[in-house]
Coordinates of C-alpha atoms and ligand atoms in Angstrom, one line a residue:
M1 CA -11.0 33.5 -0.1
N2 CA -8.9 30.3 1.9
Y3 CA -5.4 29.4 1.9
V4 CA -5.0 26.8 -0.6
S5 CA -1.9 28.3 -2.5
H6 CA -0.9 26.2 -5.8
A7 CA -1.6 23.1 -7.1
T8 CA 1.0 20.1 -8.8
C9 CA 1.0 16.8 -10.9
M10 CA 1.5 13.9 -8.9
I11 CA 3.9 13.2 -12.3
C12 CA 5.3 15.5 -14.0
N13 CA 5.4 18.1 -10.5
K14 CA 4.3 21.1 -12.7
T15 CA 3.1 23.8 -10.8
F16 CA -1.1 25.1 -11.8
E17 CA -1.8 28.7 -10.0
K18 CA -4.3 29.4 -7.3
G19 CA -8.2 29.5 -9.7
K20 CA -5.6 28.3 -13.0
F21 CA -6.2 24.3 -13.4
D22 CA -9.6 22.2 -13.5
Y23 CA -9.3 19.2 -12.0
I24 CA -6.1 17.2 -13.9
C25 CA -2.8 18.1 -15.1
P26 CA -3.5 18.9 -19.5
D27 CA -0.4 17.0 -20.2
H28 CA -1.0 14.2 -18.2
G29 CA -4.1 13.3 -18.9
N30 CA -6.4 11.4 -16.3
E31 CA -3.3 9.9 -14.7
G32 CA -2.2 13.1 -14.0
I33 CA -3.9 13.7 -10.7
L34 CA -3.6 17.1 -8.5
D35 CA -1.9 17.3 -4.9
I36 CA -3.7 21.0 -3.1
K37 CA -0.6 22.8 -1.8
Y38 CA -1.2 25.2 1.5
D39 CA 0.5 29.0 3.2
Y40 CA 0.3 26.8 5.9
D41 CA 2.4 29.6 7.7
A42 CA -0.7 32.5 7.0
I43 CA -3.1 29.1 8.2
K44 CA -0.7 28.7 11.5
K45 CA -1.7 32.8 11.9
E46 CA -5.7 32.2 12.2
F47 CA -5.2 28.8 13.2
T48 CA -4.0 27.0 16.5
K49 CA -4.4 23.6 18.4
E50 CA -6.5 26.5 21.2
T51 CA -8.4 28.0 18.4
L52 CA -9.9 24.3 17.6
A53 CA -10.1 23.2 21.1
V54 CA -12.7 26.3 22.0
D55 CA -14.6 25.9 18.5
K56 CA -18.3 24.2 19.2
D57 CA -19.0 23.1 15.8
L58 CA -17.8 19.3 15.6
S59 CA -18.3 18.6 12.3
I60 CA -15.1 18.3 9.1
W61 CA -16.3 22.4 9.2
R62 CA -14.3 23.1 12.1
Y63 CA -10.7 22.5 10.4
K64 CA -11.4 25.2 7.6
P65 CA -8.4 26.3 7.4
L66 CA -6.7 23.5 6.2
L67 CA -9.7 22.8 3.2
P68 CA -10.2 23.6 -0.1
V69 CA -12.8 26.3 0.3
E70 CA -14.3 29.3 0.5
K71 CA -14.5 31.1 4.2
T72 CA -17.7 32.1 3.3
S73 CA -18.9 29.0 2.0
K74 CA -21.6 26.9 3.9
G75 CA -21.6 23.3 4.2
P76 CA -23.9 21.6 3.9
N77 CA -27.1 20.4 6.2
L78 CA -26.1 16.8 6.6
S79 CA -23.0 16.9 9.2
V80 CA -20.9 14.9 8.2
G81 CA -17.1 13.8 10.3
N82 CA -16.5 13.8 14.6
T83 CA -17.0 9.1 14.3
P84 CA -15.8 7.6 17.3
L85 CA -12.7 6.3 17.9
L86 CA -13.3 3.3 20.0
N87 CA -10.2 2.0 23.2
L88 CA -9.6 -1.6 22.6
D89 CA -8.4 -2.0 25.3
S90 CA -8.8 -6.0 25.0
L91 CA -8.0 -6.4 21.4
A92 CA -4.5 -5.0 22.0
D93 CA -4.4 -6.7 24.7
G94 CA -5.2 -10.1 22.3
L95 CA -2.4 -9.1 19.2
G96 CA 0.2 -8.2 21.6
I97 CA 0.1 -4.0 21.3
K98 CA 0.3 -1.1 23.5
A99 CA -3.0 0.1 22.0
F100 CA -5.3 -0.4 19.8
Y101 CA -8.4 2.2 18.5
L102 CA -10.9 1.7 15.9
K103 CA -12.3 4.7 14.0
D104 CA -15.9 4.0 13.1
D105 CA -16.3 6.1 9.4
G106 CA -19.9 3.1 9.1
R107 CA -21.3 6.0 10.9
L108 CA -21.3 8.7 9.4
P109 CA -24.3 9.7 7.6
T110 CA -24.8 7.6 4.3
A111 CA -22.7 4.8 6.5
S112 CA -19.3 4.8 5.5
F113 CA -15.8 7.3 4.5
K114 CA -16.8 8.6 0.9
D115 CA -19.3 11.3 2.9
R116 CA -15.9 13.3 4.1
A117 CA -15.4 13.3 -0.1
S118 CA -18.6 14.2 -1.2
A119 CA -19.0 17.4 1.6
I120 CA -16.0 19.0 -0.4
A121 CA -17.9 18.1 -3.7
V122 CA -20.7 19.2 -3.0
V123 CA -19.7 22.9 -1.6
K124 CA -17.3 23.1 -3.8
A125 CA -19.2 22.9 -7.5
K126 CA -21.8 25.1 -5.3
E127 CA -19.0 27.4 -5.1
A128 CA -17.8 26.8 -9.1
G129 CA -22.3 27.3 -9.6
A130 CA -22.6 23.8 -11.8
K131 CA -25.9 22.8 -11.8
V132 CA -25.0 18.9 -11.9
I133 CA -22.7 16.6 -9.9
T134 CA -21.9 13.3 -11.8
T135 CA -19.7 10.6 -10.7
A136 CA -18.8 6.2 -11.2
S137 CA -18.5 4.7 -7.5
T138 CA -19.0 1.4 -6.9
G139 CA -21.5 2.4 -4.5
N140 CA -20.5 4.6 -1.5
A141 CA -19.3 7.2 -3.7
A142 CA -22.6 7.5 -5.2
A143 CA -24.9 7.3 -1.5
A144 CA -22.4 9.9 0.0
L145 CA -23.3 11.8 -3.0
S146 CA -26.9 11.2 -3.4
G147 CA -27.5 12.5 0.6
L148 CA -25.3 15.3 0.2
C149 CA -27.0 16.2 -2.7
A150 CA -30.1 15.5 -1.1
S151 CA -29.2 17.9 1.4
M152 CA -28.4 20.8 -0.5
G153 CA -31.3 20.4 -3.5
Q154 CA -28.2 19.9 -5.8
A155 CA -29.8 17.8 -9.0
N156 CA -27.1 14.7 -10.0
V157 CA -26.6 11.8 -11.8
I158 CA -24.4 9.1 -10.4
F159 CA -23.0 5.6 -12.2
V160 CA -22.2 2.4 -10.6
P161 CA -21.8 -1.0 -11.4
A162 CA -25.6 -2.9 -12.5
S163 CA -23.9 -5.6 -9.1
A164 CA -24.3 -3.2 -6.4
P165 CA -25.3 -4.4 -3.5
Q166 CA -29.1 -4.0 -3.2
A167 CA -28.5 -1.2 0.1
K168 CA -26.2 1.4 -1.8
I169 CA -28.7 1.1 -5.5
A170 CA -32.0 1.8 -2.9
Q171 CA -30.3 5.1 -0.8
L172 CA -29.0 6.3 -5.1
L173 CA -32.6 6.1 -5.3
M174 CA -34.3 7.0 -1.6
F175 CA -32.1 10.4 -1.9
G176 CA -34.1 10.7 -5.2
S177 CA -30.7 11.0 -8.0
N178 CA -30.4 10.2 -12.2
V179 CA -29.5 6.6 -11.5
M180 CA -27.8 4.8 -14.3
L181 CA -27.2 1.2 -13.9
V182 CA -23.9 0.4 -15.3
D183 CA -23.7 -3.0 -17.2
G184 CA -19.9 -3.1 -16.8
T185 CA -17.5 -2.9 -14.9
Y186 CA -16.7 0.5 -11.9
D187 CA -13.3 0.5 -14.2
D188 CA -16.6 0.5 -16.7
A189 CA -18.7 3.1 -14.9
F190 CA -15.6 5.0 -14.3
D191 CA -14.5 5.7 -18.1
L192 CA -18.2 6.4 -18.9
C193 CA -18.6 9.0 -16.3
L194 CA -16.0 11.0 -17.5
K195 CA -17.6 11.1 -20.9
V196 CA -20.9 12.4 -20.2
A197 CA -18.6 15.4 -17.6
D198 CA -16.7 16.2 -20.4
E199 CA -19.2 15.9 -23.1
Y200 CA -22.1 18.2 -20.7
G201 CA -19.9 19.9 -18.6
W202 CA -21.2 18.6 -14.9
Y203 CA -19.0 18.9 -12.4
N204 CA -16.6 16.0 -11.7
R205 CA -17.1 14.5 -8.2
N206 CA -14.2 10.8 -9.6
T207 CA -12.2 9.8 -7.2
G208 CA -8.4 10.1 -8.5
Y209 CA -10.0 12.9 -11.3
N210 CA -11.1 15.7 -8.9
P211 CA -8.2 16.1 -6.7
Y212 CA -10.2 17.5 -3.7
M213 CA -11.2 13.6 -2.9
S214 CA -8.4 13.2 -1.0
E215 CA -8.7 16.8 0.8
G216 CA -12.3 15.6 2.2
K217 CA -10.8 12.4 3.3
K218 CA -7.9 13.9 5.0
T219 CA -10.4 15.5 8.0
C220 CA -10.2 11.7 9.3
S221 CA -6.8 12.0 9.9
F222 CA -7.2 15.6 11.1
E223 CA -9.6 13.5 13.9
I224 CA -7.9 10.4 14.6
C225 CA -5.1 12.6 16.2
E226 CA -7.3 15.0 17.8
Q227 CA -9.0 13.0 19.4
L228 CA -5.3 11.0 21.0
A229 CA -4.6 14.8 22.3
W230 CA -1.9 15.5 19.3
K231 CA -0.3 12.7 20.0
A232 CA 0.2 11.0 16.4
P233 CA -0.5 6.9 16.5
D234 CA 2.3 4.6 15.1
V235 CA 0.5 2.6 12.9
I236 CA -2.9 3.2 10.5
F237 CA -4.7 0.8 9.0
V238 CA -7.5 0.8 5.6
S239 CA -8.5 -1.2 3.4
V240 CA -7.3 0.2 -0.4
G241 CA -9.1 -0.2 -4.0
D242 CA -8.7 3.4 -6.0
G243 CA -6.2 4.4 -3.0
C244 CA -8.0 7.8 -2.9
I245 CA -8.8 6.8 1.2
I246 CA -5.1 6.2 2.2
G247 CA -3.8 9.5 0.1
G248 CA -5.9 11.3 2.2
I249 CA -4.6 9.9 4.9
H250 CA -1.2 10.6 3.9
K251 CA -2.0 14.2 2.8
G252 CA -3.6 15.1 6.8
L253 CA -0.4 13.0 7.7
R254 CA 1.5 15.9 7.1
D255 CA -0.6 18.9 7.0
L256 CA -0.7 19.0 10.5
F257 CA 3.1 17.7 10.3
E258 CA 3.6 20.9 8.7
M259 CA 1.4 22.9 11.4
G260 CA 4.1 21.6 13.9
W261 CA 1.0 19.9 15.5
I262 CA 2.1 16.7 15.8
D263 CA 5.8 14.8 15.8
K264 CA 6.1 12.4 12.9
I265 CA 3.6 10.5 10.4
P266 CA 2.2 7.0 11.0
R267 CA 3.6 4.2 9.1
L268 CA 0.4 3.3 6.7
I269 CA -0.8 0.3 5.9
G270 CA -3.5 -0.1 2.6
V271 CA -5.1 -3.4 3.0
Q272 CA -6.5 -5.6 -0.2
A273 CA -8.1 -8.3 -1.8
E274 CA -6.0 -10.9 -2.8
G275 CA -9.0 -10.8 -5.8
S276 CA -8.1 -7.1 -6.4
S277 CA -4.3 -6.3 -5.5
Y278 CA -3.2 -4.0 -8.0
M279 CA -1.7 -2.0 -5.6
Y280 CA 0.1 -4.1 -3.2
Q281 CA 1.6 -6.0 -7.0
A282 CA 2.7 -2.6 -7.9
W283 CA 4.5 -2.1 -4.1
K284 CA 6.0 -4.9 -3.6
N285 CA 7.2 -6.0 -7.5
K286 CA 8.1 -2.0 -7.7
E287 CA 6.9 -1.6 -11.2
N288 CA 6.3 1.7 -12.2
I289 CA 2.5 2.7 -11.3
V290 CA 2.0 5.0 -13.9
T291 CA 2.5 2.7 -17.1
K292 CA 0.7 -0.4 -15.2
P293 CA -1.9 -2.1 -16.9
A294 CA -5.2 -2.5 -14.8
T295 CA -5.3 -6.1 -13.7
K296 CA -8.6 -8.2 -13.2
A297 CA -10.7 -6.9 -10.0
V298 CA -12.5 -9.8 -8.3
T299 CA -13.7 -9.8 -5.0
I300 CA -16.4 -9.8 -3.1
A301 CA -15.3 -6.5 -0.9
D302 CA -17.0 -5.0 -3.2
S303 CA -15.7 -1.0 -2.2
I304 CA -12.1 -2.3 -3.0
S305 CA -12.7 -3.8 -6.0
A306 CA -10.7 -2.0 -9.0
G307 CA -9.2 -3.1 -11.9
L308 CA -7.2 0.1 -12.0
P309 CA -6.8 2.3 -9.0
R310 CA -7.1 5.8 -10.2
D311 CA -5.5 7.5 -7.1
R312 CA -2.8 5.0 -7.2
I313 CA 0.3 7.5 -7.4
K314 CA -1.4 9.4 -4.0
A315 CA -2.0 5.7 -2.4
L316 CA 2.2 4.1 -4.0
D317 CA 3.5 7.8 -2.3
A318 CA 1.4 7.0 0.9
V319 CA 2.7 3.6 2.5
N320 CA 6.2 4.8 0.7
M321 CA 6.7 7.5 2.4
T322 CA 5.1 6.9 5.9
H323 CA 7.6 3.2 5.4
G324 CA 4.4 1.4 5.5
A325 CA 3.4 -0.9 3.3
F326 CA 0.3 -3.6 1.6
I327 CA -1.0 -6.6 2.4
I328 CA -3.8 -9.1 1.1
V329 CA -6.4 -10.6 2.5
S330 CA -8.1 -13.4 0.9
D331 CA -12.0 -13.8 0.4
E332 CA -12.6 -16.2 2.9
E333 CA -11.0 -13.9 5.4
I334 CA -12.1 -10.9 4.3
I335 CA -15.9 -12.3 5.6
R336 CA -14.4 -14.4 8.1
A337 CA -13.4 -10.8 9.7
I338 CA -17.2 -9.6 9.4
P339 CA -18.4 -11.6 12.1
D340 CA -15.1 -11.3 14.0
L341 CA -14.7 -7.8 14.3
A342 CA -18.7 -6.8 15.3
Q343 CA -18.2 -9.3 17.9
K344 CA -15.4 -8.4 19.4
T345 CA -16.3 -4.6 19.2
G346 CA -19.7 -4.2 18.2
V347 CA -18.7 -2.5 14.6
F348 CA -20.4 -4.2 12.0
A349 CA -19.0 -3.3 9.0
E350 CA -18.8 -3.9 5.8
P351 CA -16.5 -6.1 3.5
A352 CA -14.3 -3.6 2.7
G353 CA -14.2 -2.5 6.6
A354 CA -13.9 -6.1 7.4
A355 CA -10.9 -6.8 5.7
T356 CA -9.1 -3.7 7.8
W357 CA -9.3 -5.9 10.3
A358 CA -8.6 -9.5 8.4
G359 CA -5.4 -7.8 7.9
V360 CA -4.1 -6.2 11.0
K361 CA -4.7 -9.8 12.1
K362 CA -2.4 -10.8 9.8
A363 CA 0.8 -7.9 10.0
V364 CA 0.8 -8.6 13.7
Q365 CA 1.6 -12.7 13.1
D366 CA 3.9 -11.4 10.3
R367 CA 5.8 -9.1 12.7
M368 CA 4.6 -6.0 11.7
I369 CA 4.0 -4.5 14.3
N370 CA 6.4 -4.1 17.9
P371 CA 4.6 -4.9 20.0
D372 CA 5.6 -1.1 21.2
E373 CA 3.3 0.8 19.8
T374 CA 0.0 1.7 19.3
V375 CA -1.8 0.6 16.2
V376 CA -5.6 2.2 14.5
M377 CA -7.3 0.8 12.0
I378 CA -10.5 2.3 10.7
N379 CA -13.7 0.3 9.8
T380 CA -15.1 2.2 6.5
G381 CA -18.4 1.0 6.2
S382 CA -21.1 -0.3 8.1
G383 CA -22.6 -3.9 7.6
L384 CA -26.3 -2.7 6.9
K385 CA -24.4 -2.0 3.4
D386 CA -24.3 -5.6 2.4
I387 CA -26.5 -7.5 4.2
N388 CA -25.8 -11.2 1.7
S389 CA -22.1 -10.5 2.3
A390 CA -23.2 -11.6 6.5
M391 CA -25.8 -13.7 5.6
K392 CA -22.0 -15.2 3.2
A393 CA -20.7 -15.3 6.8
V394 CA -23.0 -17.0 8.6
E395 CA -22.4 -19.6 6.4
L396 CA -19.2 -20.0 6.0
T397 CA -18.2 -20.5 9.8
D398 CA -21.9 -22.7 10.1
M399 CA -22.9 -20.0 12.5
K400 CA -25.1 -21.1 15.1
Y401 CA -29.0 -20.3 15.5
F402 CA -31.9 -21.6 16.9
K403 CA -35.8 -22.3 15.4
V404 CA -38.1 -22.1 18.2
E405 CA -41.9 -23.0 19.3
P406 CA -43.4 -20.0 21.0
S407 CA -43.2 -22.6 24.0
I408 CA -41.1 -22.3 28.2
N409 CA -40.8 -26.4 27.1
E410 CA -39.5 -26.1 23.5
F411 CA -36.7 -23.6 24.9
R412 CA -35.8 -25.7 27.7
K413 CA -34.6 -28.9 25.3
I414 CA -32.2 -26.0 23.8
A415 CA -31.1 -23.6 26.7
S416 CA -28.6 -26.2 27.5
D417 CA -26.8 -25.1 23.7
L418 CA -26.4 -21.4 23.9
K419 CA -23.2 -19.9 25.0
L420 CA -23.7 -18.5 27.9
Ligands
PLP501 C1 -14.4 3.4 -1.6 C2 -14.3 2.4 -0.1 C3 -13.0 1.6 0.3 C4 -11.4 2.7 -0.4 O1 -11.2 4.0 0.0 P1 -10.4 4.0 -1.7 O2 -10.1 5.7 -1.9 O3 -11.3 3.5 -3.6 O4 -8.8 3.9 -2.1 C5 -12.4 1.5 1.1 N1 -13.6 0.8 2.2 C6 -15.4 1.8 1.4 C7 -16.3 1.3 3.0 C8 -15.2 2.1 0.5 O5 -16.5 2.7 0.1
ZN502 ZN1 1.0 16.7 -15.4

């Protein structure tokens, strides 16, 4: 039993009864992503802020009545959720805003936001009795699925571009997945994975295809609002590739609003890389998101490199319905943002996470934020995922470090150069 009532197609709004849909609206093919709907009145009867406050489970499963999984289903051993919301007053002062928080999802078990979605995927696959789960990914969704599958003893097949960062590929191999390094882009890997899933009948976790992924990603909104004692922030910043995270964040906020737990929905600001800016272009030029063809995607921020954002309809809704915005940042701004954020907060982010920090600074400069507002930025991935990019920042910023002979006299010679 769960509280899902039905699902609707994001394009034609057609309704699908519970249990009567697979992944997508058959009338709209791969574009026809579904939105999962809940019976909030029934949920309200058993699930309140008070019952939640005494729940000792701090993982995402504390929000189970608002998730599309059976009441009796058990989550994987690997605990997902409960990442810290850092209160950064000194940064708020510097930015000239009331309050600034950083939600650090780089601390999830496989070190990216994607664990939230993959946790739902492994449970839904188990409910469906699936033998094999498959996904395509730029790297993090793969690592997340791979790790969660390992924790459940679940067979899986993963498609990633051969160019994915080494750390992400290492994760896949260590977790024992069947790893397919695709000679092509993420978009190529995605198309291949869909064909394979279809032909072999495997459970398909793909982003912007499996409608439950947004439902996992929305738990980040639940945590942010709960950590702020149910006072929703004014603005949330997150980086955007396929658009599933921003769509999920939006969904979580709408859930909480429907439940009456928050009294407003924050503006959502999606940060894209200049070289992979499909959503920004579509939003700015008011283009038709369903028919707009793929664009080229070239950026150092591999996790947000998406020529055809698979969850673009939900992503555009997230920004338009909250009166938010999309903004773009250059690769140089992204690289510089890695050490800047790390040095100001102690949070080491991968390029896609640091892009969000670059976006916050740009938005403040462009006066998109009012001085009395509370802002949350989400770091979506750990910097340890992509050491090469971090080392590029060392070069680009001419970062100073020392080679020293093991002698106190030698040390004395350079001591005056230290930043102390
Ligand atoms: C996947 C990912 C994103 C972007 O999420 P989308 O749903 O593709 O928009 C951002 N940052 C990191 C680290 C990611 O892994
Ligand atoms: Zn449809």
